[in-house]
């Protein structure tokens, strides 16, 4: 059973939350998501920092991030760009290397994950001293908005098959809105080998294997406001291959 020796800093109010925002062509979305994050963290009073990890976006996302840093301050907005797209897992590793918080929040920068849920994530984590808290679209009043029937069927089907094969102990395997104890995320990223959309699923599976505790918060997932979805046929094939690999090796 994994140790749950993470410090009880939360009782003294000295916790800090580092939000990792991997970006690629999010010029229109980034100002809105940053404004919302600043708003909800400000209202809740939690200590935070936002780490923008841009992978060489050709649309000028990094320039927008620099303007936001000027507006909100370099103590709140940290820019840690990379030259090109190198994968989600390595983006998290890169961001964690610069994170000063004892908790890490991962989320999409395309406005599909609303920052209003973050205080709920934090409350849930503190209630049970969970090692990670995952947003779920498939429990309670969680849901998906803005998707056509095809995407809903793909998502539901992928989650159903994954539940049958892997029995992961969590209701939403492919979501990417989560809060982790920093040392837990470091350990999970070290153990994971998947790329792309399978990566989030493997994180939950490995967490179960290592005995980490998982809490869940129902969330509303809204399809991206600006830009194009990055989910395509290749990603679906990769997901199925990754699922079968996990089934064979876990």
PDB file of C-alpha atoms in Angstrom:
ATOM      1  CA  UNK A   1       0.000   0.000   0.000  1.00  0.00           C
ATOM      2  CA  UNK A   2       1.400   3.385  -0.954  1.00  0.00           C
ATOM      3  CA  UNK A   3       2.414   5.669   1.866  1.00  0.00           C
ATOM      4  CA  UNK A   4       0.138   8.614   2.502  1.00  0.00           C
ATOM      5  CA  UNK A   5       2.756  10.593   4.362  1.00  0.00           C
ATOM      6  CA  UNK A   6       2.179  13.801   2.437  1.00  0.00           C
ATOM      7  CA  UNK A   7       2.416  16.709   4.838  1.00  0.00           C
ATOM      8  CA  UNK A   8      -0.723  17.897   6.585  1.00  0.00           C
ATOM      9  CA  UNK A   9       0.094  21.424   5.526  1.00  0.00           C
ATOM     10  CA  UNK A  10      -3.520  21.952   4.576  1.00  0.00           C
ATOM     11  CA  UNK A  11      -4.502  22.416   8.214  1.00  0.00           C
ATOM     12  CA  UNK A  12      -2.105  25.337   8.540  1.00  0.00           C
ATOM     13  CA  UNK A  13      -3.276  26.871   5.298  1.00  0.00           C
ATOM     14  CA  UNK A  14       0.194  26.786   3.742  1.00  0.00           C
ATOM     15  CA  UNK A  15      -0.603  24.585   0.759  1.00  0.00           C
ATOM     16  CA  UNK A  16       0.253  25.862  -2.687  1.00  0.00           C
ATOM     17  CA  UNK A  17      -1.326  24.704  -5.943  1.00  0.00           C
ATOM     18  CA  UNK A  18       0.669  24.664  -9.168  1.00  0.00           C
ATOM     19  CA  UNK A  19      -1.579  24.543 -12.259  1.00  0.00           C
ATOM     20  CA  UNK A  20       0.076  23.025 -15.333  1.00  0.00           C
ATOM     21  CA  UNK A  21      -1.318  24.368 -18.618  1.00  0.00           C
ATOM     22  CA  UNK A  22       0.185  22.603 -21.659  1.00  0.00           C
ATOM     23  CA  UNK A  23      -0.728  24.654 -24.729  1.00  0.00           C
ATOM     24  CA  UNK A  24      -0.601  24.287 -28.487  1.00  0.00           C
ATOM     25  CA  UNK A  25      -2.464  26.839 -30.607  1.00  0.00           C
ATOM     26  CA  UNK A  26      -4.556  28.232 -27.739  1.00  0.00           C
ATOM     27  CA  UNK A  27      -4.141  31.936 -28.496  1.00  0.00           C
ATOM     28  CA  UNK A  28      -7.851  32.707 -28.173  1.00  0.00           C
ATOM     29  CA  UNK A  29      -8.521  30.480 -25.170  1.00  0.00           C
ATOM     30  CA  UNK A  30      -5.532  31.253 -22.959  1.00  0.00           C
ATOM     31  CA  UNK A  31      -6.568  34.767 -21.801  1.00  0.00           C
ATOM     32  CA  UNK A  32     -10.000  33.466 -20.776  1.00  0.00           C
ATOM     33  CA  UNK A  33      -8.769  30.400 -18.901  1.00  0.00           C
ATOM     34  CA  UNK A  34      -6.108  32.451 -17.090  1.00  0.00           C
ATOM     35  CA  UNK A  35      -8.662  35.117 -16.116  1.00  0.00           C
ATOM     36  CA  UNK A  36     -11.005  32.448 -14.744  1.00  0.00           C
ATOM     37  CA  UNK A  37      -8.201  30.737 -12.822  1.00  0.00           C
ATOM     38  CA  UNK A  38      -7.108  34.017 -11.252  1.00  0.00           C
ATOM     39  CA  UNK A  39     -10.738  34.802 -10.380  1.00  0.00           C
ATOM     40  CA  UNK A  40     -11.541  31.506  -8.649  1.00  0.00           C
ATOM     41  CA  UNK A  41      -8.211  31.177  -6.868  1.00  0.00           C
ATOM     42  CA  UNK A  42      -8.541  34.784  -5.728  1.00  0.00           C
ATOM     43  CA  UNK A  43     -12.063  34.242  -4.408  1.00  0.00           C
ATOM     44  CA  UNK A  44     -11.141  31.016  -2.605  1.00  0.00           C
ATOM     45  CA  UNK A  45      -7.940  32.410  -1.087  1.00  0.00           C
ATOM     46  CA  UNK A  46      -5.729  29.434  -2.014  1.00  0.00           C
ATOM     47  CA  UNK A  47      -2.075  30.058  -2.867  1.00  0.00           C
ATOM     48  CA  UNK A  48      -1.329  29.255  -6.511  1.00  0.00           C
ATOM     49  CA  UNK A  49       0.829  29.620  -9.603  1.00  0.00           C
ATOM     50  CA  UNK A  50       0.008  28.982 -13.265  1.00  0.00           C
ATOM     51  CA  UNK A  51       2.691  27.295 -15.354  1.00  0.00           C
ATOM     52  CA  UNK A  52       2.185  27.665 -19.121  1.00  0.00           C
ATOM     53  CA  UNK A  53       4.035  25.021 -21.143  1.00  0.00           C
ATOM     54  CA  UNK A  54       3.709  26.043 -24.785  1.00  0.00           C
ATOM     55  CA  UNK A  55       5.041  23.592 -27.359  1.00  0.00           C
ATOM     56  CA  UNK A  56       6.068  25.960 -30.124  1.00  0.00           C
ATOM     57  CA  UNK A  57       2.550  27.081 -31.113  1.00  0.00           C
ATOM     58  CA  UNK A  58       2.659  28.768 -34.540  1.00  0.00           C
ATOM     59  CA  UNK A  59      -0.405  30.917 -33.738  1.00  0.00           C
ATOM     60  CA  UNK A  60       1.363  33.184 -31.236  1.00  0.00           C
ATOM     61  CA  UNK A  61       0.173  31.514 -28.026  1.00  0.00           C
ATOM     62  CA  UNK A  62       3.497  32.219 -26.332  1.00  0.00           C
ATOM     63  CA  UNK A  63       3.302  35.940 -27.139  1.00  0.00           C
ATOM     64  CA  UNK A  64      -0.176  36.041 -25.572  1.00  0.00           C
ATOM     65  CA  UNK A  65       1.180  34.224 -22.511  1.00  0.00           C
ATOM     66  CA  UNK A  66       3.922  36.836 -22.196  1.00  0.00           C
ATOM     67  CA  UNK A  67       1.304  39.601 -22.194  1.00  0.00           C
ATOM     68  CA  UNK A  68      -0.650  37.761 -19.501  1.00  0.00           C
ATOM     69  CA  UNK A  69       2.495  37.442 -17.415  1.00  0.00           C
ATOM     70  CA  UNK A  70       2.959  41.203 -17.670  1.00  0.00           C
ATOM     71  CA  UNK A  71      -0.646  41.749 -16.521  1.00  0.00           C
ATOM     72  CA  UNK A  72      -0.782  39.279 -13.631  1.00  0.00           C
ATOM     73  CA  UNK A  73       2.879  39.140 -12.605  1.00  0.00           C
ATOM     74  CA  UNK A  74       5.707  36.652 -12.998  1.00  0.00           C
ATOM     75  CA  UNK A  75       5.008  35.272  -9.521  1.00  0.00           C
ATOM     76  CA  UNK A  76       1.589  34.035 -10.718  1.00  0.00           C
ATOM     77  CA  UNK A  77       2.264  33.246 -14.399  1.00  0.00           C
ATOM     78  CA  UNK A  78       5.353  31.158 -15.137  1.00  0.00           C
ATOM     79  CA  UNK A  79       6.306  30.586 -18.785  1.00  0.00           C
ATOM     80  CA  UNK A  80       8.177  27.375 -19.498  1.00  0.00           C
ATOM     81  CA  UNK A  81       7.961  26.966 -23.307  1.00  0.00           C
ATOM     82  CA  UNK A  82       9.442  24.182 -25.410  1.00  0.00           C
ATOM     83  CA  UNK A  83      10.553  24.287 -29.034  1.00  0.00           C
ATOM     84  CA  UNK A  84       8.033  21.762 -30.378  1.00  0.00           C
ATOM     85  CA  UNK A  85       5.322  19.247 -29.462  1.00  0.00           C
ATOM     86  CA  UNK A  86       6.916  16.560 -27.323  1.00  0.00           C
ATOM     87  CA  UNK A  87       3.920  14.859 -25.724  1.00  0.00           C
ATOM     88  CA  UNK A  88       1.670  15.387 -22.742  1.00  0.00           C
ATOM     89  CA  UNK A  89       3.662  13.258 -20.321  1.00  0.00           C
ATOM     90  CA  UNK A  90       6.890  15.135 -20.961  1.00  0.00           C
ATOM     91  CA  UNK A  91       4.994  18.435 -20.671  1.00  0.00           C
ATOM     92  CA  UNK A  92       3.942  17.452 -17.150  1.00  0.00           C
ATOM     93  CA  UNK A  93       7.497  16.448 -16.264  1.00  0.00           C
ATOM     94  CA  UNK A  94       8.773  19.748 -17.629  1.00  0.00           C
ATOM     95  CA  UNK A  95       6.162  21.711 -15.697  1.00  0.00           C
ATOM     96  CA  UNK A  96       6.739  19.825 -12.438  1.00  0.00           C
ATOM     97  CA  UNK A  97      10.421  20.653 -12.549  1.00  0.00           C
ATOM     98  CA  UNK A  98       9.473  24.309 -12.148  1.00  0.00           C
ATOM     99  CA  UNK A  99       6.506  23.895  -9.796  1.00  0.00           C
ATOM    100  CA  UNK A 100       6.866  25.238  -6.269  1.00  0.00           C
ATOM    101  CA  UNK A 101       3.493  23.967  -5.022  1.00  0.00           C
ATOM    102  CA  UNK A 102       3.016  20.802  -2.982  1.00  0.00           C
ATOM    103  CA  UNK A 103      -0.061  20.038  -5.080  1.00  0.00           C
ATOM    104  CA  UNK A 104      -0.307  19.908  -8.874  1.00  0.00           C
ATOM    105  CA  UNK A 105      -3.453  20.562 -10.901  1.00  0.00           C
ATOM    106  CA  UNK A 106      -3.567  19.447 -14.519  1.00  0.00           C
ATOM    107  CA  UNK A 107      -6.228  20.711 -16.918  1.00  0.00           C
ATOM    108  CA  UNK A 108      -6.800  21.637 -20.541  1.00  0.00           C
ATOM    109  CA  UNK A 109      -6.301  25.237 -21.628  1.00  0.00           C
ATOM    110  CA  UNK A 110      -9.147  25.147 -24.179  1.00  0.00           C
ATOM    111  CA  UNK A 111     -11.955  26.065 -21.717  1.00  0.00           C
ATOM    112  CA  UNK A 112     -13.371  22.528 -21.671  1.00  0.00           C
ATOM    113  CA  UNK A 113     -12.447  22.385 -17.962  1.00  0.00           C
ATOM    114  CA  UNK A 114     -13.984  25.183 -15.905  1.00  0.00           C
ATOM    115  CA  UNK A 115     -11.814  26.509 -13.050  1.00  0.00           C
ATOM    116  CA  UNK A 116     -14.921  26.864 -10.863  1.00  0.00           C
ATOM    117  CA  UNK A 117     -14.513  23.179  -9.995  1.00  0.00           C
ATOM    118  CA  UNK A 118     -11.002  23.615  -8.553  1.00  0.00           C
ATOM    119  CA  UNK A 119     -12.179  24.695  -5.054  1.00  0.00           C
ATOM    120  CA  UNK A 120     -14.341  21.540  -5.034  1.00  0.00           C
ATOM    121  CA  UNK A 121     -11.301  19.435  -5.964  1.00  0.00           C
ATOM    122  CA  UNK A 122      -9.364  20.970  -3.082  1.00  0.00           C
ATOM    123  CA  UNK A 123     -12.193  20.427  -0.579  1.00  0.00           C
ATOM    124  CA  UNK A 124     -12.557  16.811  -1.705  1.00  0.00           C
ATOM    125  CA  UNK A 125      -8.831  16.175  -1.367  1.00  0.00           C
ATOM    126  CA  UNK A 126      -8.762  17.606   2.140  1.00  0.00           C
ATOM    127  CA  UNK A 127     -11.810  15.612   3.235  1.00  0.00           C
ATOM    128  CA  UNK A 128     -10.090  12.280   2.682  1.00  0.00           C
ATOM    129  CA  UNK A 129      -6.415  13.223   2.290  1.00  0.00           C
ATOM    130  CA  UNK A 130      -6.686  11.710  -1.204  1.00  0.00           C
ATOM    131  CA  UNK A 131      -3.524  11.166  -3.220  1.00  0.00           C
ATOM    132  CA  UNK A 132      -5.339  12.372  -6.313  1.00  0.00           C
ATOM    133  CA  UNK A 133      -8.731  13.808  -7.162  1.00  0.00           C
ATOM    134  CA  UNK A 134     -10.130  13.315 -10.649  1.00  0.00           C
ATOM    135  CA  UNK A 135     -12.913  15.191 -12.378  1.00  0.00           C
ATOM    136  CA  UNK A 136     -15.564  12.817 -13.686  1.00  0.00           C
ATOM    137  CA  UNK A 137     -18.103  13.283 -16.463  1.00  0.00           C
ATOM    138  CA  UNK A 138     -19.801   9.965 -15.688  1.00  0.00           C
ATOM    139  CA  UNK A 139     -20.893  10.261 -12.067  1.00  0.00           C
ATOM    140  CA  UNK A 140     -23.374  12.381 -10.107  1.00  0.00           C
ATOM    141  CA  UNK A 141     -24.332  15.517 -11.997  1.00  0.00           C
ATOM    142  CA  UNK A 142     -21.273  15.380 -14.257  1.00  0.00           C
ATOM    143  CA  UNK A 143     -21.797  15.549 -18.009  1.00  0.00           C
ATOM    144  CA  UNK A 144     -20.577  16.516 -21.454  1.00  0.00           C
ATOM    145  CA  UNK A 145     -21.846  19.504 -23.447  1.00  0.00           C
ATOM    146  CA  UNK A 146     -21.206  20.496 -27.057  1.00  0.00           C
ATOM    147  CA  UNK A 147     -20.298  17.064 -28.403  1.00  0.00           C
ATOM    148  CA  UNK A 148     -22.129  15.408 -31.259  1.00  0.00           C
ATOM    149  CA  UNK A 149     -23.503  11.890 -30.849  1.00  0.00           C
ATOM    150  CA  UNK A 150     -20.426  10.310 -32.445  1.00  0.00           C
ATOM    151  CA  UNK A 151     -18.007  11.792 -29.927  1.00  0.00           C
ATOM    152  CA  UNK A 152     -20.297  10.948 -27.016  1.00  0.00           C
ATOM    153  CA  UNK A 153     -20.508   7.347 -28.166  1.00  0.00           C
ATOM    154  CA  UNK A 154     -16.733   7.124 -28.616  1.00  0.00           C
ATOM    155  CA  UNK A 155     -16.105   8.539 -25.150  1.00  0.00           C
ATOM    156  CA  UNK A 156     -18.732   6.421 -23.416  1.00  0.00           C
ATOM    157  CA  UNK A 157     -17.667   3.325 -25.306  1.00  0.00           C
ATOM    158  CA  UNK A 158     -13.992   3.821 -24.525  1.00  0.00           C
ATOM    159  CA  UNK A 159     -14.763   4.339 -20.853  1.00  0.00           C
ATOM    160  CA  UNK A 160     -17.058   1.297 -20.709  1.00  0.00           C
ATOM    161  CA  UNK A 161     -14.534  -1.039 -22.355  1.00  0.00           C
ATOM    162  CA  UNK A 162     -11.785   0.296 -20.102  1.00  0.00           C
ATOM    163  CA  UNK A 163     -13.893  -0.329 -16.991  1.00  0.00           C
ATOM    164  CA  UNK A 164     -14.546  -3.917 -18.060  1.00  0.00           C
ATOM    165  CA  UNK A 165     -10.932  -4.722 -18.921  1.00  0.00           C
ATOM    166  CA  UNK A 166      -9.000  -2.804 -16.273  1.00  0.00           C
ATOM    167  CA  UNK A 167     -11.381  -2.279 -13.298  1.00  0.00           C
ATOM    168  CA  UNK A 168      -9.551   0.896 -12.347  1.00  0.00           C
ATOM    169  CA  UNK A 169     -11.606   2.048  -9.352  1.00  0.00           C
ATOM    170  CA  UNK A 170     -12.531   5.380 -10.968  1.00  0.00           C
ATOM    171  CA  UNK A 171     -15.471   6.318 -13.196  1.00  0.00           C
ATOM    172  CA  UNK A 172     -13.712   8.556 -15.765  1.00  0.00           C
ATOM    173  CA  UNK A 173     -10.452   7.240 -17.160  1.00  0.00           C
ATOM    174  CA  UNK A 174      -9.816   9.507 -20.122  1.00  0.00           C
ATOM    175  CA  UNK A 175     -10.435  12.874 -18.486  1.00  0.00           C
ATOM    176  CA  UNK A 176      -7.525  15.243 -17.928  1.00  0.00           C
ATOM    177  CA  UNK A 177      -8.787  17.499 -15.136  1.00  0.00           C
ATOM    178  CA  UNK A 178      -7.109  16.315 -11.934  1.00  0.00           C
ATOM    179  CA  UNK A 179      -5.418  17.332  -8.705  1.00  0.00           C
ATOM    180  CA  UNK A 180      -2.405  15.371  -7.451  1.00  0.00           C
ATOM    181  CA  UNK A 181      -0.113  15.451  -4.487  1.00  0.00           C
ATOM    182  CA  UNK A 182       3.117  16.499  -6.153  1.00  0.00           C
ATOM    183  CA  UNK A 183       5.127  13.467  -5.070  1.00  0.00           C
ATOM    184  CA  UNK A 184       2.339  11.165  -6.277  1.00  0.00           C
ATOM    185  CA  UNK A 185       2.263  12.735  -9.735  1.00  0.00           C
ATOM    186  CA  UNK A 186       6.054  12.493  -9.960  1.00  0.00           C
ATOM    187  CA  UNK A 187       5.881   8.778  -9.159  1.00  0.00           C
ATOM    188  CA  UNK A 188       3.048   8.102 -11.608  1.00  0.00           C
ATOM    189  CA  UNK A 189       4.684   9.953 -14.497  1.00  0.00           C
ATOM    190  CA  UNK A 190       7.850   7.975 -13.833  1.00  0.00           C
ATOM    191  CA  UNK A 191       5.887   4.712 -14.119  1.00  0.00           C
ATOM    192  CA  UNK A 192       3.784   5.585 -17.176  1.00  0.00           C
ATOM    193  CA  UNK A 193       4.925   4.666 -20.675  1.00  0.00           C
ATOM    194  CA  UNK A 194       1.896   5.665 -22.779  1.00  0.00           C
ATOM    195  CA  UNK A 195       1.609   8.680 -25.057  1.00  0.00           C
ATOM    196  CA  UNK A 196      -1.314  10.859 -26.099  1.00  0.00           C
ATOM    197  CA  UNK A 197      -4.835  10.082 -24.930  1.00  0.00           C
ATOM    198  CA  UNK A 198      -3.888   6.750 -23.338  1.00  0.00           C
ATOM    199  CA  UNK A 199      -1.585   8.571 -20.920  1.00  0.00           C
ATOM    200  CA  UNK A 200      -4.416   9.835 -18.692  1.00  0.00           C
ATOM    201  CA  UNK A 201      -5.944   6.375 -18.505  1.00  0.00           C
ATOM    202  CA  UNK A 202      -2.641   4.771 -17.569  1.00  0.00           C
ATOM    203  CA  UNK A 203      -2.153   7.334 -14.783  1.00  0.00           C
ATOM    204  CA  UNK A 204      -5.310   6.086 -13.049  1.00  0.00           C
ATOM    205  CA  UNK A 205      -4.448   2.427 -13.618  1.00  0.00           C
ATOM    206  CA  UNK A 206      -0.949   2.885 -12.202  1.00  0.00           C
ATOM    207  CA  UNK A 207      -2.374   4.824  -9.246  1.00  0.00           C
ATOM    208  CA  UNK A 208      -4.585   1.859  -8.414  1.00  0.00           C
ATOM    209  CA  UNK A 209      -1.642  -0.547  -8.772  1.00  0.00           C
ATOM    210  CA  UNK A 210       0.480   1.526  -6.401  1.00  0.00           C
ATOM    211  CA  UNK A 211      -2.300   1.750  -3.829  1.00  0.00           C
ATOM    212  CA  UNK A 212      -2.916   5.473  -4.101  1.00  0.00           C
ATOM    213  CA  UNK A 213      -6.301   6.783  -2.958  1.00  0.00           C
ATOM    214  CA  UNK A 214      -8.546   8.379  -5.602  1.00  0.00           C
ATOM    215  CA  UNK A 215     -11.337  10.869  -4.992  1.00  0.00           C
ATOM    216  CA  UNK A 216     -13.777  12.052  -7.656  1.00  0.00           C
ATOM    217  CA  UNK A 217     -15.658  15.302  -8.289  1.00  0.00           C
ATOM    218  CA  UNK A 218     -18.460  15.451 -10.902  1.00  0.00           C
ATOM    219  CA  UNK A 219     -17.667  18.070 -13.558  1.00  0.00           C
ATOM    220  CA  UNK A 220     -19.309  19.547 -16.626  1.00  0.00           C
ATOM    221  CA  UNK A 221     -17.091  19.102 -19.665  1.00  0.00           C
ATOM    222  CA  UNK A 222     -17.714  21.664 -22.414  1.00  0.00           C
ATOM    223  CA  UNK A 223     -16.324  21.252 -25.920  1.00  0.00           C
ATOM    224  CA  UNK A 224     -13.628  23.764 -26.819  1.00  0.00           C
ATOM    225  CA  UNK A 225     -14.837  27.289 -27.593  1.00  0.00           C
ATOM    226  CA  UNK A 226     -12.089  28.274 -30.058  1.00  0.00           C
ATOM    227  CA  UNK A 227      -9.886  26.130 -32.263  1.00  0.00           C
ATOM    228  CA  UNK A 228     -10.249  22.588 -33.487  1.00  0.00           C
ATOM    229  CA  UNK A 229     -10.459  19.384 -31.500  1.00  0.00           C
ATOM    230  CA  UNK A 230      -7.277  17.338 -31.589  1.00  0.00           C
ATOM    231  CA  UNK A 231      -9.175  14.031 -31.443  1.00  0.00           C
ATOM    232  CA  UNK A 232      -9.041  12.163 -34.724  1.00  0.00           C
ATOM    233  CA  UNK A 233      -8.978   8.666 -36.174  1.00  0.00           C
ATOM    234  CA  UNK A 234      -5.295   8.157 -35.394  1.00  0.00           C
ATOM    235  CA  UNK A 235      -5.875   9.020 -31.738  1.00  0.00           C
ATOM    236  CA  UNK A 236      -8.730   6.496 -31.520  1.00  0.00           C
ATOM    237  CA  UNK A 237      -6.550   3.731 -32.973  1.00  0.00           C
ATOM    238  CA  UNK A 238      -3.737   4.679 -30.592  1.00  0.00           C
ATOM    239  CA  UNK A 239      -6.164   4.586 -27.666  1.00  0.00           C
ATOM    240  CA  UNK A 240      -7.317   1.059 -28.518  1.00  0.00           C
ATOM    241  CA  UNK A 241      -3.737  -0.159 -28.912  1.00  0.00           C
ATOM    242  CA  UNK A 242      -2.781   1.431 -25.606  1.00  0.00           C
ATOM    243  CA  UNK A 243      -5.791  -0.091 -23.840  1.00  0.00           C
ATOM    244  CA  UNK A 244      -4.879  -3.572 -25.025  1.00  0.00           C
ATOM    245  CA  UNK A 245      -1.278  -3.048 -23.986  1.00  0.00           C
ATOM    246  CA  UNK A 246      -2.361  -1.970 -20.490  1.00  0.00           C
ATOM    247  CA  UNK A 247      -4.692  -4.968 -20.254  1.00  0.00           C
ATOM    248  CA  UNK A 248      -1.838  -7.308 -21.159  1.00  0.00           C
ATOM    249  CA  UNK A 249       0.676  -5.766 -18.774  1.00  0.00           C
ATOM    250  CA  UNK A 250      -1.323  -4.872 -15.665  1.00  0.00           C
TER     251      UNK A 250
END
